[in-house]
Coordinates of C-alpha atoms in Angstrom, one line a residue:
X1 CA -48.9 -24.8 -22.8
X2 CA -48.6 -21.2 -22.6
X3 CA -46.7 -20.5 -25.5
X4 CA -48.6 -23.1 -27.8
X5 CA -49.6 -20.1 -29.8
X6 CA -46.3 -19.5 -30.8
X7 CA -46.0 -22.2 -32.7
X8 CA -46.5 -20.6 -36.0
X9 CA -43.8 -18.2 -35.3
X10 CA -41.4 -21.0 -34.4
X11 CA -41.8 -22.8 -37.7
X12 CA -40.8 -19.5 -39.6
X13 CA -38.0 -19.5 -37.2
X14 CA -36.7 -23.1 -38.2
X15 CA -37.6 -22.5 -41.8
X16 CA -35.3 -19.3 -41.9
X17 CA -32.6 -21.5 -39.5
X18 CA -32.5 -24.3 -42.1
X19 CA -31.7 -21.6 -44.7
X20 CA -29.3 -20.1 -42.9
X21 CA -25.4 -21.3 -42.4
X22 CA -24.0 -23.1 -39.1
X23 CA -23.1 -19.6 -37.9
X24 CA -26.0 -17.7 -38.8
X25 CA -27.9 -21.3 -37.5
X26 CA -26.7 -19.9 -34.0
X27 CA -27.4 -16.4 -34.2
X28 CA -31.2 -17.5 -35.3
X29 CA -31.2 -19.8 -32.4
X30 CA -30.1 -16.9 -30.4
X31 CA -32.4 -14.4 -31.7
X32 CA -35.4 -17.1 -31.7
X33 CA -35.3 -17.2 -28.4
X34 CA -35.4 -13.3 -27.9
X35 CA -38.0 -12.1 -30.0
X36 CA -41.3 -13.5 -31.3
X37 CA -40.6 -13.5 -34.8
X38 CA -38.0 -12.5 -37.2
X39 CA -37.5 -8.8 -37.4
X40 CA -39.2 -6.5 -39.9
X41 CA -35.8 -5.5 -41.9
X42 CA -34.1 -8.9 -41.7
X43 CA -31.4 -10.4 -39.1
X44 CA -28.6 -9.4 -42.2
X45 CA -29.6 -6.1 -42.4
X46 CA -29.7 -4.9 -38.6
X47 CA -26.6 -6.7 -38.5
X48 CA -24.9 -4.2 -41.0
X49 CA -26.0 -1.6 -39.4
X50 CA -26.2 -2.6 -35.8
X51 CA -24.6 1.1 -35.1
X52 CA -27.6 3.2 -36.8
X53 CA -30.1 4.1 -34.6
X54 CA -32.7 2.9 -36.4
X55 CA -31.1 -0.7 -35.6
X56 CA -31.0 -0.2 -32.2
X57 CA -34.8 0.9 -32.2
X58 CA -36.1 -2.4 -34.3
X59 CA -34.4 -4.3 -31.5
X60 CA -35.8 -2.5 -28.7
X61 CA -39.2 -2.7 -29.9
X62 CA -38.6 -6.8 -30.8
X63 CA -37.3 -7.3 -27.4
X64 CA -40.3 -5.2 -25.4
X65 CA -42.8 -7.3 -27.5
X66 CA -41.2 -10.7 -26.4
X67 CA -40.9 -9.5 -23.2
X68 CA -44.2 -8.4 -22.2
X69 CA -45.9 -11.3 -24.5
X70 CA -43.8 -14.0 -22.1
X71 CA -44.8 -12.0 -19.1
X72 CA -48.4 -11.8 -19.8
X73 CA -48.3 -15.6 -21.5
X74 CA -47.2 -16.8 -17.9
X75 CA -50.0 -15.1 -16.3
X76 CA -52.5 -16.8 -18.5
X77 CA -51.2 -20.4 -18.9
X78 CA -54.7 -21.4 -20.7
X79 CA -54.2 -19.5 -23.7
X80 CA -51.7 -18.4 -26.1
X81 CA -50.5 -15.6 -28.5
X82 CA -51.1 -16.0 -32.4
X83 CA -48.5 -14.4 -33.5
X84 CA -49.5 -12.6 -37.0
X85 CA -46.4 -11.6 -39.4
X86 CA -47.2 -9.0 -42.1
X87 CA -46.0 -7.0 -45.2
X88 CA -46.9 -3.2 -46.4
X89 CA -47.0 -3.3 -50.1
X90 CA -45.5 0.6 -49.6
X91 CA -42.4 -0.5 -47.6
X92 CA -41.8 -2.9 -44.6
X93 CA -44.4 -4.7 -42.3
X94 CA -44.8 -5.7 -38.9
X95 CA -45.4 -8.5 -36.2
X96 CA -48.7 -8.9 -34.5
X97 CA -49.1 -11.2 -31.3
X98 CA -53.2 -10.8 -29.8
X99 CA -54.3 -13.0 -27.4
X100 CA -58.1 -13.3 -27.2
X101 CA -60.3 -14.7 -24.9
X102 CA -57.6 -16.6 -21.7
X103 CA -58.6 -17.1 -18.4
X104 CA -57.4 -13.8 -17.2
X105 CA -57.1 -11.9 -20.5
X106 CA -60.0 -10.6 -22.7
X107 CA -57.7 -9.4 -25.3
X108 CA -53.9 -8.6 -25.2
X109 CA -52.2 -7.3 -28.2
X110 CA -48.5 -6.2 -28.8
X111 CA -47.8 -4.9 -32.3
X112 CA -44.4 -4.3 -33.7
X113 CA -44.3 -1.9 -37.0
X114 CA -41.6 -0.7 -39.0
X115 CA -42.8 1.4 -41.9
X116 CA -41.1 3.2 -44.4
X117 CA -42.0 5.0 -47.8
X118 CA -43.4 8.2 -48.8
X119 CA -45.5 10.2 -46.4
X120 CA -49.3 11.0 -47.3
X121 CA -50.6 14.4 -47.7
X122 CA -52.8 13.9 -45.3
X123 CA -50.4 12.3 -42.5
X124 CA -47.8 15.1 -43.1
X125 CA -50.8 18.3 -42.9
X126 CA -51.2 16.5 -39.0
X127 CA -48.2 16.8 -38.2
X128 CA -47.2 20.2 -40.2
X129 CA -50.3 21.0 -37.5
X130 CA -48.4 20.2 -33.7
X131 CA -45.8 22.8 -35.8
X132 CA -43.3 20.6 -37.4
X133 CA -41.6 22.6 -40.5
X134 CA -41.6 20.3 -43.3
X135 CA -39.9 20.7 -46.8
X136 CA -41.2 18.7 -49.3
X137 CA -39.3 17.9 -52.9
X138 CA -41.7 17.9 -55.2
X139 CA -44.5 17.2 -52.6
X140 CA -42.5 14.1 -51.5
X141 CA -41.6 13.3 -47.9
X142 CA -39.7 10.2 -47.4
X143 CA -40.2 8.3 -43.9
X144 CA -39.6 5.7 -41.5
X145 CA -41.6 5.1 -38.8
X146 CA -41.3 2.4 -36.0
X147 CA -42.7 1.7 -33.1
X148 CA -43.8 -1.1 -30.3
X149 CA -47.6 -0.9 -28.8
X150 CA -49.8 -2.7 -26.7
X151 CA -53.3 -2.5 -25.0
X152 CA -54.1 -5.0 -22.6
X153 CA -58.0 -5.9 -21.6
X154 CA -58.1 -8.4 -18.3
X155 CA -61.2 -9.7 -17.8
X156 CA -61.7 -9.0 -14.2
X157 CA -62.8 -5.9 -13.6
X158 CA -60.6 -5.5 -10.4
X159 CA -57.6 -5.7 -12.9
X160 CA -56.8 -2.6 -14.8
X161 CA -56.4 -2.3 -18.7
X162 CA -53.0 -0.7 -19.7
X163 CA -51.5 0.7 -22.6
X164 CA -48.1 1.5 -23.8
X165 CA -46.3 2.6 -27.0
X166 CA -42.9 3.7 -27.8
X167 CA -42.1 5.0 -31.4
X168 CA -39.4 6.5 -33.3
X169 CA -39.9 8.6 -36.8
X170 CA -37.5 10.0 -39.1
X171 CA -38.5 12.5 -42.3
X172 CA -35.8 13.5 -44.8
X173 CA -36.5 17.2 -46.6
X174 CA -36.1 18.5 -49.9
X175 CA -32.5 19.6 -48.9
X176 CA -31.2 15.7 -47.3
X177 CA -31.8 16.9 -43.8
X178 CA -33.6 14.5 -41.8
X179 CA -35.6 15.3 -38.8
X180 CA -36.6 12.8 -36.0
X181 CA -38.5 12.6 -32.9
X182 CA -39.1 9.8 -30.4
X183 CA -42.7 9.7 -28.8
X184 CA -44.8 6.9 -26.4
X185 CA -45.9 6.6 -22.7
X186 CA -47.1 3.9 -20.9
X187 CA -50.7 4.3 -18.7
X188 CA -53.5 2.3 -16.4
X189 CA -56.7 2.6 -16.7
X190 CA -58.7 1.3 -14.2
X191 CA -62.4 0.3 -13.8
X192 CA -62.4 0.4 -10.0
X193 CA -59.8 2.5 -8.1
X194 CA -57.1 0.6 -5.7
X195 CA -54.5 3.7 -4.4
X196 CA -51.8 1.2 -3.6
X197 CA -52.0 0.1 -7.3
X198 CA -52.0 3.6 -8.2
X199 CA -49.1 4.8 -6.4
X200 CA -47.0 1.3 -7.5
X201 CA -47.8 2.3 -11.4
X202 CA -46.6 5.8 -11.0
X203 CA -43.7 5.4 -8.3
X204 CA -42.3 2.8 -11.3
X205 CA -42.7 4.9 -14.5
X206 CA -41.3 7.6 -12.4
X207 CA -38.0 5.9 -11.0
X208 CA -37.6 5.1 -15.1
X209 CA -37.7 8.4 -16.0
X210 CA -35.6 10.3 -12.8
X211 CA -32.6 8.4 -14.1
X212 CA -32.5 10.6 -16.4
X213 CA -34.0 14.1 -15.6
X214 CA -35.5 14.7 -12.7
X215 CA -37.7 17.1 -14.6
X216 CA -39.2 14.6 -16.8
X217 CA -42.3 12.4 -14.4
X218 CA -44.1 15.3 -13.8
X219 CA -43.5 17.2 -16.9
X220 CA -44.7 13.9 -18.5
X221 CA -47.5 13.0 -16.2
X222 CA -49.1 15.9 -16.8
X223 CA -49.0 15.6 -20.7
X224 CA -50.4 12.5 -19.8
X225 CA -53.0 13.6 -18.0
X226 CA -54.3 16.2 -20.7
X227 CA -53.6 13.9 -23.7
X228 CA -56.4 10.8 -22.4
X229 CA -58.7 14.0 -22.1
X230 CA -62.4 12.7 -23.9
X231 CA -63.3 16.5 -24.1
X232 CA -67.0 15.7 -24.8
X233 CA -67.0 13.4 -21.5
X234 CA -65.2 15.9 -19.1
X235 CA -63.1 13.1 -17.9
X236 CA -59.3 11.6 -18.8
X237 CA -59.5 7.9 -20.1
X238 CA -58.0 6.6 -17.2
X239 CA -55.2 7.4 -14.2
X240 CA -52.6 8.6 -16.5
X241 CA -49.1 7.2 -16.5
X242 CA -46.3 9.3 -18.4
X243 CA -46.8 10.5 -22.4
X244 CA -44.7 12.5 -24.8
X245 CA -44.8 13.3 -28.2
X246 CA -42.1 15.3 -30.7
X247 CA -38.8 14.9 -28.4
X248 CA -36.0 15.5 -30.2
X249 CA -33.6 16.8 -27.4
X250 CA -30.9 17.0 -25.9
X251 CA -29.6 14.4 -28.4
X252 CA -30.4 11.0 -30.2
X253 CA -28.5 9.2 -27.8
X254 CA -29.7 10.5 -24.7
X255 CA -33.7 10.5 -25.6
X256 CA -33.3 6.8 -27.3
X257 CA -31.6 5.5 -23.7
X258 CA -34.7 7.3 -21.8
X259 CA -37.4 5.0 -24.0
X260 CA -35.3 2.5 -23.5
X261 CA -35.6 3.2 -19.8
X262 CA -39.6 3.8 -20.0
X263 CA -40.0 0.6 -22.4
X264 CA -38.1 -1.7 -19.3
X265 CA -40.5 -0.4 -17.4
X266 CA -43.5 -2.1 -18.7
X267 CA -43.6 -5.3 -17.2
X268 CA -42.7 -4.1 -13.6
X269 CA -45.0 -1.1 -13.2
X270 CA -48.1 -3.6 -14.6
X271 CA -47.6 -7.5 -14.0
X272 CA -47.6 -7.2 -10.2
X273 CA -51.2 -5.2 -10.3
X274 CA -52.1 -8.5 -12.5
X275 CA -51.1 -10.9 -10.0
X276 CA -52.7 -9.3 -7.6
X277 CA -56.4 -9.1 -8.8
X278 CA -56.8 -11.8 -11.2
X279 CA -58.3 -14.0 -9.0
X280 CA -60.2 -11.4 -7.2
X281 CA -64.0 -12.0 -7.0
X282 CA -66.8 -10.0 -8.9
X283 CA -70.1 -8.9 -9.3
X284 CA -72.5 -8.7 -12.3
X285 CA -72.5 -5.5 -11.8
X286 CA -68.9 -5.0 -11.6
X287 CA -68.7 -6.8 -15.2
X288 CA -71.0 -3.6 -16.1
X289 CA -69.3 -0.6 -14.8
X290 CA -66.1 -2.6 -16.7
X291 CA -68.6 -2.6 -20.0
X292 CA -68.9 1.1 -19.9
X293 CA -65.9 2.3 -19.0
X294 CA -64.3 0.3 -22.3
X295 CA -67.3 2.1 -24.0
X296 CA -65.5 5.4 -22.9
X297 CA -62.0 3.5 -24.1
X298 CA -63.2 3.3 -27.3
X299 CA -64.7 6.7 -27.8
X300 CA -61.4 7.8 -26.6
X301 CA -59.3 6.0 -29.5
X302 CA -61.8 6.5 -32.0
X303 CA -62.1 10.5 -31.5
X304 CA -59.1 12.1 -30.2
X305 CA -56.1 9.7 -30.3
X306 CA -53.2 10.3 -32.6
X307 CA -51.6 7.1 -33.1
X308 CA -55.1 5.4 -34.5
X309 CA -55.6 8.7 -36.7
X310 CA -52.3 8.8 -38.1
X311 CA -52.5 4.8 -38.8
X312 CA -56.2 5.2 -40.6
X313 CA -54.4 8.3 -42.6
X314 CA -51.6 6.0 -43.9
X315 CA -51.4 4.4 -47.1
X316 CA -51.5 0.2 -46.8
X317 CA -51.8 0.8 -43.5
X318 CA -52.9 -2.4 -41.3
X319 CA -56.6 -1.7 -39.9
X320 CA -56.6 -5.1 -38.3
X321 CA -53.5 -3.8 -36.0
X322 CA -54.3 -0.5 -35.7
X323 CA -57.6 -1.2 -34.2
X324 CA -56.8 -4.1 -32.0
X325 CA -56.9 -1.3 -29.1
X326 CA -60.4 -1.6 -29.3
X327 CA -61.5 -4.4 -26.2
X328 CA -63.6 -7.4 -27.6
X329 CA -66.9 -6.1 -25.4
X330 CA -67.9 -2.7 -24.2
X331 CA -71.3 -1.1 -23.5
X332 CA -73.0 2.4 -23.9
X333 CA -76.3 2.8 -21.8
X334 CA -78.3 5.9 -22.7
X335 CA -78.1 8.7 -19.6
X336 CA -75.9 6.3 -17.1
X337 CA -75.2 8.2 -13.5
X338 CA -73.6 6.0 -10.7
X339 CA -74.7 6.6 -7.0
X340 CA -73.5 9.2 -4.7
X341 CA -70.3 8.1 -2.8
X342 CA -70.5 4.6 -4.6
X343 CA -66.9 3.1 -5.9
X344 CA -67.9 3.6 -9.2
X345 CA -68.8 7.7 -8.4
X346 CA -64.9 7.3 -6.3
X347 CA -62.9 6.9 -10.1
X348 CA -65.4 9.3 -11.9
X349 CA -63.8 11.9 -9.6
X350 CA -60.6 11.1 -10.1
X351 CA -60.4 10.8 -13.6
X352 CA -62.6 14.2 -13.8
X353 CA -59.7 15.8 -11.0
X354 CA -56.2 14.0 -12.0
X355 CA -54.6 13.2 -8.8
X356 CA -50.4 13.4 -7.6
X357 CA -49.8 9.9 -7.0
X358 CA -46.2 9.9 -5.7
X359 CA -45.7 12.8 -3.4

């Protein structure tokens, strides 16, 4: 069925279980059942320091890929994740589960990475760039950087594609300080525009973030809003959704149970807008408009987006994972203008003019 892809990930699963003691037999039964894999720094090792931060964050990022991979498995019973384990000669690895080609899915992809080692020259001038004061000991930046992301391609073109990512990063200076910042956001990008889907996105990622600041949605939605900018296109990527980079206050605690808050988010804010188009009907011409806005997807990630420049600036870094944004088809058409007052013309405008959706 549905989860036939999983298979693979399973048999790890019982290979680690039949290694493992009665007791520890349970826990991997347990945890087997939550996640989609074994975790990147080992079930003994999260367990030792299941109060460290860092801990807390590999689970959260298991947990939101399991989640969202069941969620979206159920909506596309035909097909089924492959679920990809993998290892960074530099320091720790990551879990990759892509769906390609289902029934309602073009391509889905949820990557887990947790990443550890020495920072590159190149990855620590970006971000000595957005202004982050880094010491160096002997031009040596030690890091950790984990993180849970997804881009999801639907096939119809009356179903939006959505991204998410939430990420944590720690650096430790010359002098043992460390410094560390959470970052992610979650946004829709539709081919054709539906308000009521609109307004359901937004009205969700904004009751996730008012339980903590009231201040945050719109601080956040704007950032959004200038961050999917394609600056040579005039126009954001898609409808926006909530973004933020570099947050390291008012304390660990506090910012880590806000992600948590955003990542819970996911499958509520996006699923029902699934549901409800996936067996919507379409035109050939629909499938085209869909083409070229993933051509404008692409140019987006390929250009201007941090996450994919920071990944192709890392040392052993995975290619195959960091692109797997990219959809399987897009289109570019030399000198392409929709008609006047057409639907296509009606998101043009509102990706050009960012819109208020919740008030």
């Amino acid at each position: 069925g549905a989860l036939g892809g999983l298979a693979l990930g399973l048999w790890r699963w019982q290979q680690a279980a039949m290694a493992a003691s009665g007791e520890d037999g349970d826990e991997e039964e347990e945890l087997r059942q939550r996640f989609m894999a074994p975790p990147v720094s080992g079930l003994r090792e999260l367990r030792r320091r299941r109060r460290e931060l860092r801990s807390r964050m590999e689970l959260l990022i298991m947990e939101t890929q399991a989640e969202v991979c069941r969620a979206l498995a159920a909506l596309d019973p035909g097909a089924a994740f492959a679920v990809d384990t993998w290892e960074r000669k530099e320091g720790g690895g990551g879990i990759s589960c892509v769906l390609q080609d289902g029934e309602v899915f073009e391509k889905a992809g949820v990557n887990v990475s947790v990443v550890f080692g020495l920072l590159s020259e190149e990855a620590a001038r970006q971000m000595r760039s957005r202004g982050k004061a880094l010491k160096a000991k002997d031009g040596k930046l030690p890091f950790c950087a984990m993180g849970v992301s997804s881009v999801i391609h639907p096939k119809n073109p009356h179903v939006p594609t959505m991204h998410f990512n939430y990420r944590y990063f720690e650096i430790e200076e010359a002098d043992g300080t460390k410094q560390w910042w959470f970052g992610g956001g979650t946004d829709l990008t539709p081919t054709y525009l539906n308000e009521e889907d609109a307004v359901h996105f937004h009205k969700t990622l904004k009751e996730a973030c008012d339980k903590h600041d009231l201040k945050l949605y719109p601080k956040y939605k704007k950032w959004c809003d200038d961050y999917f900018y394609i600056k040579h296109r005039g126009e954001r990527r898609g409808i926006g959704g909530i973004f933020f980079d570099d947050v390291d206050s008012p304390s660990k605690e506090e910012v880590f149970q806000f992600v948590k808050s955003c990542a819970k988010a996911v499958v509520p804010c996006y699923v029902p807008i699934v549901k409800k188009h996936c067996h919507d009907s379409f035109t050939p011409e629909e499938k085209q408009w869909q083409q070229l806005r993933r051509g404008r997807y692409v140019e987006f990630n390929l250009v201007y987006d941090r996450g994919t420049k920071f990944g192709l600036l890392t040392p052993g870094s995975r290619i195959e994972s960091i692109l797997m944004s990219l959809p399987l088809t897009a289109r570019w058409e030399y000198m392409h203008t929709p008609p006047e007052s057409s639907k296509e013309a009606e998101i043009l405008e509102v990706l050009r003019n960012p819109k208020d959706w919740v008030h």
